[in-house]
Coordinates of C-alpha atoms in Angstrom, one line a residue:
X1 CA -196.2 21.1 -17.6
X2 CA -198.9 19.6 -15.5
X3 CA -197.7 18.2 -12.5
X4 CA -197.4 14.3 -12.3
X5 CA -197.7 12.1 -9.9
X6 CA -198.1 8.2 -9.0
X7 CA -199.1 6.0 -6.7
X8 CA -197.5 2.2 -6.7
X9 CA -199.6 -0.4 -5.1
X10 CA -196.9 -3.0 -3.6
X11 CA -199.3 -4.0 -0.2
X12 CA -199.5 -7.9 -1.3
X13 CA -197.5 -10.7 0.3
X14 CA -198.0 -12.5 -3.4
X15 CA -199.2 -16.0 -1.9
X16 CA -198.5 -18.0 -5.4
X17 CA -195.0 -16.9 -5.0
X18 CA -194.8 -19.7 -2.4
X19 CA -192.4 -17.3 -0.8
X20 CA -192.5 -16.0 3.1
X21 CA -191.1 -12.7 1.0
X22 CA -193.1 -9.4 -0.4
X23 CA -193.4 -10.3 -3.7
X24 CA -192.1 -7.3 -5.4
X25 CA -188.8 -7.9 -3.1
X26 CA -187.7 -10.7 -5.4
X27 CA -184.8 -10.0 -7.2
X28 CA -185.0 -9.6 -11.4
X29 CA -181.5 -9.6 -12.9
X30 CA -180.2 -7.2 -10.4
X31 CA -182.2 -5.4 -8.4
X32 CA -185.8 -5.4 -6.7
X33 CA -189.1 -6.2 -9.1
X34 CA -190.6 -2.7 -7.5
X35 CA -187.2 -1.0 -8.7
X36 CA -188.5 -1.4 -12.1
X37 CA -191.9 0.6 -12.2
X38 CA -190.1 3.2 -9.6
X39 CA -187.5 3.8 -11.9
X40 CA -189.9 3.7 -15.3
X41 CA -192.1 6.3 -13.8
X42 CA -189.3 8.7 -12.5
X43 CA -187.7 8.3 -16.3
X44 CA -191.2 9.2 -17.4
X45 CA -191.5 12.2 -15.8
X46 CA -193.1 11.2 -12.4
X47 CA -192.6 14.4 -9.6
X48 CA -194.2 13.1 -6.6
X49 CA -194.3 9.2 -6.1
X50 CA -196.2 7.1 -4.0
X51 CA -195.8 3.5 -2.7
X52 CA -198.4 1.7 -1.0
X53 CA -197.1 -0.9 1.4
X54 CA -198.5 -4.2 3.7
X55 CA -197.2 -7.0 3.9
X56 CA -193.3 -6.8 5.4
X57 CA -193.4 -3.2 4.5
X58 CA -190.5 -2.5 6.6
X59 CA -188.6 -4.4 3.8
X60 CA -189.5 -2.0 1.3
X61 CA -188.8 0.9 3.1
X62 CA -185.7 0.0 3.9
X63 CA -184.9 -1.5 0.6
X64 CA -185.9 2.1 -0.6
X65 CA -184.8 4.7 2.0
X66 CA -185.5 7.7 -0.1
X67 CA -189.3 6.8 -1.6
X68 CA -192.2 7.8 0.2
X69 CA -194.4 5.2 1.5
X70 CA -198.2 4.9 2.5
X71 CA -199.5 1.9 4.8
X72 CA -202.0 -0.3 3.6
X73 CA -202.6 -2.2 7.6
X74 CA -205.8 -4.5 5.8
X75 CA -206.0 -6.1 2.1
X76 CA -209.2 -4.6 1.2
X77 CA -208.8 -4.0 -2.7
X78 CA -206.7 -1.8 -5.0
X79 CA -209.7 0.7 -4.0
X80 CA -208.9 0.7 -0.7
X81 CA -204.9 0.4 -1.0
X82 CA -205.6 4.2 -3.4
X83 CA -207.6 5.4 -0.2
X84 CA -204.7 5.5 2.2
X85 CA -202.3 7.5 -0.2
X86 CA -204.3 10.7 1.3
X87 CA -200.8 13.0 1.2
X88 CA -202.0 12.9 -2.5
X89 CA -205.4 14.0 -2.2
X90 CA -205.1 17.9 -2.4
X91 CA -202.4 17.6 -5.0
X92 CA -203.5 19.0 -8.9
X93 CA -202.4 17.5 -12.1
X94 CA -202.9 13.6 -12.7
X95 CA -202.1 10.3 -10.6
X96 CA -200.6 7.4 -12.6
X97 CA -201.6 4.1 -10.4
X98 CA -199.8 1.3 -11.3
X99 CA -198.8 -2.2 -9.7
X100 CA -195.6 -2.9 -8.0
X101 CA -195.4 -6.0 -9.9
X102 CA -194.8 -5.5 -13.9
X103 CA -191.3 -4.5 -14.0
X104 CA -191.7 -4.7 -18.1
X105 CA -193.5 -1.5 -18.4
X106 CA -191.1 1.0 -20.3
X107 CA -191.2 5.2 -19.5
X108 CA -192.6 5.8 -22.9
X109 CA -195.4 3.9 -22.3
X110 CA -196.2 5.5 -18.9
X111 CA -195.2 9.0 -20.4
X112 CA -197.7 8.3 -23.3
X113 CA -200.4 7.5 -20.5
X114 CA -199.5 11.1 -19.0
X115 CA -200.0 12.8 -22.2
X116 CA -203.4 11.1 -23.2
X117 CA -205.0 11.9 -19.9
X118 CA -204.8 15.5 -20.5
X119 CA -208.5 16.7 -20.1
X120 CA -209.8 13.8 -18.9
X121 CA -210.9 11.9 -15.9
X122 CA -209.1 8.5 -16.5
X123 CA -207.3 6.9 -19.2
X124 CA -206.5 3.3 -18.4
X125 CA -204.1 0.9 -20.6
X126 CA -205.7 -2.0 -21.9
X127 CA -204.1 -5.0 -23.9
X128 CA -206.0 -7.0 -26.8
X129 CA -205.2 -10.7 -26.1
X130 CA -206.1 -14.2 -27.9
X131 CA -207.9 -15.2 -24.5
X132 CA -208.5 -13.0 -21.4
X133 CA -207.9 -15.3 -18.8
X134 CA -208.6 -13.7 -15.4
X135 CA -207.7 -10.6 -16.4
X136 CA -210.9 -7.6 -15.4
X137 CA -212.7 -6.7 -19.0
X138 CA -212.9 -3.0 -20.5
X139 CA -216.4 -3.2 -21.8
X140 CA -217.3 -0.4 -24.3
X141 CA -220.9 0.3 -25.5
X142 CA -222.1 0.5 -29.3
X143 CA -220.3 3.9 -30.3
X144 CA -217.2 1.9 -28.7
X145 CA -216.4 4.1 -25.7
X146 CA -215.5 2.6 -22.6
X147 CA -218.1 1.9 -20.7
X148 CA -216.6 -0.2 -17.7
X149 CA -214.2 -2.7 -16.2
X150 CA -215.1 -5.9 -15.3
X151 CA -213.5 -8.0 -13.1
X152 CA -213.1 -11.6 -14.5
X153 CA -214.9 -13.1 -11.2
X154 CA -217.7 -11.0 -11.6
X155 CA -217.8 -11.8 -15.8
X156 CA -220.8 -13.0 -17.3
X157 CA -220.4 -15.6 -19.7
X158 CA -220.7 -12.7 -22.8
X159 CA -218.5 -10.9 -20.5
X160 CA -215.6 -13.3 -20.8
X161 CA -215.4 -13.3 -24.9
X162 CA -214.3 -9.9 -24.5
X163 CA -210.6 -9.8 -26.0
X164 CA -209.4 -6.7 -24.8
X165 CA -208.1 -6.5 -20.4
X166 CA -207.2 -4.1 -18.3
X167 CA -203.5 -3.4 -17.7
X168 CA -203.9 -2.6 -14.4
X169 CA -202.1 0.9 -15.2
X170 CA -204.3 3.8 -15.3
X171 CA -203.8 7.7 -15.2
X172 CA -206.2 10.2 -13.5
X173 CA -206.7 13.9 -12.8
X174 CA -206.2 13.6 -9.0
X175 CA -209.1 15.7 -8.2
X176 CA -211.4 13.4 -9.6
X177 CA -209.6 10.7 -8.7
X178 CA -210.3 11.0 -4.7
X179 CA -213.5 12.8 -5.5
X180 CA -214.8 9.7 -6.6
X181 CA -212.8 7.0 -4.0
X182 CA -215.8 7.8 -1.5
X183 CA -218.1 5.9 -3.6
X184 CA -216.4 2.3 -4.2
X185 CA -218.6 0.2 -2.2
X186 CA -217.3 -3.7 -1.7
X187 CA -220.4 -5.1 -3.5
X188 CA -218.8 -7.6 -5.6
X189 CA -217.2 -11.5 -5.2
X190 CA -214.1 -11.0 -3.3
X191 CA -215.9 -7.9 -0.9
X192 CA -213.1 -5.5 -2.1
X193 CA -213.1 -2.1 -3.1
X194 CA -212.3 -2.6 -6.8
X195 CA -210.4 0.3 -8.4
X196 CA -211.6 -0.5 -11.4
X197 CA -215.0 0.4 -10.4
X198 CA -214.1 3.8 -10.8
X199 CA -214.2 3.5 -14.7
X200 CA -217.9 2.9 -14.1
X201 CA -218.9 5.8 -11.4
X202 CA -216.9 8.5 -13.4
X203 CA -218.8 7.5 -16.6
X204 CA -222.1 7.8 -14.2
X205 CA -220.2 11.4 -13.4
X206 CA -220.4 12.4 -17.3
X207 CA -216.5 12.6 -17.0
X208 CA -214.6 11.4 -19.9
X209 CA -213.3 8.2 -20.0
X210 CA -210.7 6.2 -22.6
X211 CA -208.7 3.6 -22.6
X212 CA -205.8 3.1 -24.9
X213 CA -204.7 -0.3 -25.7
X214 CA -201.1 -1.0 -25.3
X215 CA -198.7 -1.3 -28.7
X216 CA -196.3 -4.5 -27.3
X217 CA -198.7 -6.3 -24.5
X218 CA -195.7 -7.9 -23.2
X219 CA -194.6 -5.1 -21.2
X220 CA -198.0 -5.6 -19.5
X221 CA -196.9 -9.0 -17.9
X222 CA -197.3 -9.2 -13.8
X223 CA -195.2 -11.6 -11.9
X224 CA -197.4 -13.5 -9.3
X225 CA -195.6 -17.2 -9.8
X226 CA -192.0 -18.1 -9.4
X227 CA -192.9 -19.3 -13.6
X228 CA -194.0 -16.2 -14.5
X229 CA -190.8 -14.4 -12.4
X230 CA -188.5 -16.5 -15.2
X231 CA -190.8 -15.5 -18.0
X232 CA -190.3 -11.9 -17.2
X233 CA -186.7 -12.3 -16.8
X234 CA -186.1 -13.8 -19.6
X235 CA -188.0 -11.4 -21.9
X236 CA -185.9 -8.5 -20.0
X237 CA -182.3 -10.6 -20.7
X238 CA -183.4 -10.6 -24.5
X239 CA -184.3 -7.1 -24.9
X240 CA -181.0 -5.9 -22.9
X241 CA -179.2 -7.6 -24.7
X242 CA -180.9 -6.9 -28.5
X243 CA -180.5 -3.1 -27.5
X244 CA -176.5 -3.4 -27.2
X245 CA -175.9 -6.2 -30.1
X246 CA -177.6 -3.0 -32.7
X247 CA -175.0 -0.5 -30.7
X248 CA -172.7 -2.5 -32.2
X249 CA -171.9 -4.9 -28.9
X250 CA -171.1 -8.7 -30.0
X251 CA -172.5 -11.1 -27.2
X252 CA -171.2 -14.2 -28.5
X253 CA -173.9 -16.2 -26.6
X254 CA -177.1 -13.9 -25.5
X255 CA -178.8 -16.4 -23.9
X256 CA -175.9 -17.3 -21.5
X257 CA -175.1 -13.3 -20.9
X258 CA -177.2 -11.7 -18.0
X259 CA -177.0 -7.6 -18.7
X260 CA -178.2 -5.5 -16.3
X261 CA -180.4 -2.3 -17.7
X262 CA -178.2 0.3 -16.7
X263 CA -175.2 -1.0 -17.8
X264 CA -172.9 1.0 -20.4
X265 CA -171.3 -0.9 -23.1
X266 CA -168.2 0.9 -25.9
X267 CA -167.8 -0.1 -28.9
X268 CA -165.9 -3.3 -30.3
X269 CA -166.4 -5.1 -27.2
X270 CA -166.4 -8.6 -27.1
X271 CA -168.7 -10.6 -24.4
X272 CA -168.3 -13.9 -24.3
X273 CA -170.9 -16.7 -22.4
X274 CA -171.1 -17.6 -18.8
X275 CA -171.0 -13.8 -17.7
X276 CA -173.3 -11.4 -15.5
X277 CA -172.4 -7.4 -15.9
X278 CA -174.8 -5.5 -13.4
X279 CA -175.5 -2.4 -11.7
X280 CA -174.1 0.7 -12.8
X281 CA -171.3 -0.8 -14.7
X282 CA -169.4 0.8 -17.6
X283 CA -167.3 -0.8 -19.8
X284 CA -165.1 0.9 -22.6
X285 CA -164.0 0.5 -25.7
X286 CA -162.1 -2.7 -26.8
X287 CA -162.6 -4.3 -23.8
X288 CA -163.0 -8.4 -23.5
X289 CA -164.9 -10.4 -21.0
X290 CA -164.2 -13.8 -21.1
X291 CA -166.4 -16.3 -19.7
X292 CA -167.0 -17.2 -16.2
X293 CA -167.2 -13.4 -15.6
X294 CA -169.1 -11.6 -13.0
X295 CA -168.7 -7.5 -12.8
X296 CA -171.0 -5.5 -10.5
X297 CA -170.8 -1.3 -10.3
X298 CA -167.4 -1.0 -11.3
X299 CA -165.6 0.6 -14.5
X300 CA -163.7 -1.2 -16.6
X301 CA -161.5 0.9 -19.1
X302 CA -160.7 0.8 -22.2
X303 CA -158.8 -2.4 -24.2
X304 CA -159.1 -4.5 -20.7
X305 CA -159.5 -8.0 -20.9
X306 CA -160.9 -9.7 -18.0
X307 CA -161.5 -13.6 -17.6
X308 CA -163.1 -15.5 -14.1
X309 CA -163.0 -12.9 -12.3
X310 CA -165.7 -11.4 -9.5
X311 CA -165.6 -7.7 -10.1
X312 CA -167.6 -4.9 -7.5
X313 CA -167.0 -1.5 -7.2
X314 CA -163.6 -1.5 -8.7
X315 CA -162.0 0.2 -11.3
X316 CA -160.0 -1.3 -13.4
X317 CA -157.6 -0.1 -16.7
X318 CA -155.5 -0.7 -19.1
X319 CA -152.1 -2.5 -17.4
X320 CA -150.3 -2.0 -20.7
X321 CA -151.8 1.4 -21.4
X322 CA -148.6 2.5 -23.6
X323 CA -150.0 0.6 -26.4
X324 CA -153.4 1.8 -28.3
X325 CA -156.6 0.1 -26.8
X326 CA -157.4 -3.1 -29.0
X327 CA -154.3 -3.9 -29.4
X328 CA -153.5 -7.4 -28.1
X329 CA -149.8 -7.0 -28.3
X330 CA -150.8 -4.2 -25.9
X331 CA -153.2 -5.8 -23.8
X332 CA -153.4 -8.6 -21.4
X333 CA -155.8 -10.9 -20.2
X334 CA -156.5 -10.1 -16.7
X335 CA -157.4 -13.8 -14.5
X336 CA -159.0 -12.9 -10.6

């Protein structure tokens, strides 16, 4: 298989997050926003990974010990952020560039990205949206290939109608990639070096250029408010939990049950409101959580019942284990 790579672009201090922290360091559910994309891409095959960090980067790095990090010392532009990930710029196979910032986007999506690019120079992930807002614009010509991306600043008023925006994501071959960095130029209404711009000097190239519009544009949503931090959750909460109601998991009350993504769930288990199960958790078969319930990287076995308690890094069974799991003459409710 071709060798993949990415590069995550988490150099922002994320002003509208009215925060003195690196925006991607706010926590979603139960863990980091960056830990989302990190994890997608190495789910979606990703060998060699990337992140680009500024502001407080010291955070990040020690948030993430075991990731590889480039320094991005001025905001000059995505452009520019691409430009320091140099350890990159010998490498063959293709570059996924993504932001730190939308934790939505699943592997298979990213995965698909890595398949598509496959004798090309770029394919970038667009979304098809009722209004564009100040999202960049992929601008095709009349056979409908893509032509360019627009950033919403620099839109003309035409421009602007255009439904379809860029993602943000996009996947190169590598060679092309930082053959073609040395040309962004800063000629444009915030004096950055755009990344996008590369969608217009690889066409220029004669190199071929797609994009491929995304099937569920809600994995596409960036967090740059504290509003749009709750929106995100929120959609995240309901899809956790959607995924282990069809396993066969009855959460009395989904939208007062917090999930975390990796946690593992047995059958004909019963969670009841008012609880957070996070981390690494695994719960087995039979087992009860009453509310006022908070469990964090532990193991609860089979037929256990557990009510108000705080759980981490425990591992807790059966009491009672003579009698058959789901039993409740066999099985007590434990109270912390």
């Amino acid at each position: 298989m071709t060798k993949r790579n990415a590069i995550i672009l988490a150099a922002g201090k994320g002003t509208r997050m009215k925060s003195e922290k690196n925006k991607v360091m706010h926590d979603l559910i139960d863990r980091p926003i960056l830990a989302y994309p990190l994890g997608a891409l190495k789910k979606a095959g990703a060998e060699r990974i990337v992140i680009v960090a500024g502001y407080q980067a010291q955070s990040l790095m020690d948030a993430f010990p075991e990731e590889e990090f480039a320094l991005q010392k001025e905001q000059l532009g995505t452009g520019h952020a691409v430009m320091q990930v140099s350890a990159l710029k010998d490498e063959d196979g293709y570059t996924l560039v993504m932001n730190g910032d939308v934790p939505c986007l699943q592997p298979e999506t990213l995965e698909m990205l890595y398949d598509q690019a496959q004798g090309k120079a770029i394919v970038l992930l667009s979304a098809i949206l009722e209004e564009g807002g100040n999202y960049g614009r992929v601008v095709r010509d009349e056979t409908g290939a893509v032509k360019e991306i627009v950033e919403a600043r620099d839109c003309t008023p035409e421009q602007k109608e255009i439904r379809e925006i860029n993602a943000g994501v996009y996947c190169f071959n590598n060679r092309d990639l930082f053959d073609a960095l040395s040309e962004l130029t800063t000629d444009n209404a915030q004096n950055e070096y755009y990344l996008t711009d590369l969608v217009r000097i690889l066409n220029e190239k004669g190199k071929h250029v797609d994009a491929i519009a995304a099937s569920d544009p809600d994995e596409m949503a960036g967090i740059n408010t504290v509003s749009e931090l709750y929106d995100v959750y929120r959609w995240m909460k309901d899809r956790i939990n959607r995924r282990h109601m069809l396993a066969g998991v009855q959460i009395v009350d989904p939208q007062r049950t917090v999930i975390g993504q990796d946690v593992k769930i047995g059958h004909d288990t019963v969670i009841y409101p008012d609880t957070e199960i996070l981390g690494k958790t695994a719960l087995g078969n039979y087992v009860e959580i009453f509310p006022q319930t908070w469990i964090k990287d532990s193991v609860i076995g089979d037929g256990v019942r557990l009510q108000m308690c705080k759980v981490q890094n425990e591992m807790i069974s059966n009491a009672l284990d003579e009698e058959p799991a789901g039993n409740e003459e066999g099985t007590g409710t434990q109270a912390c």
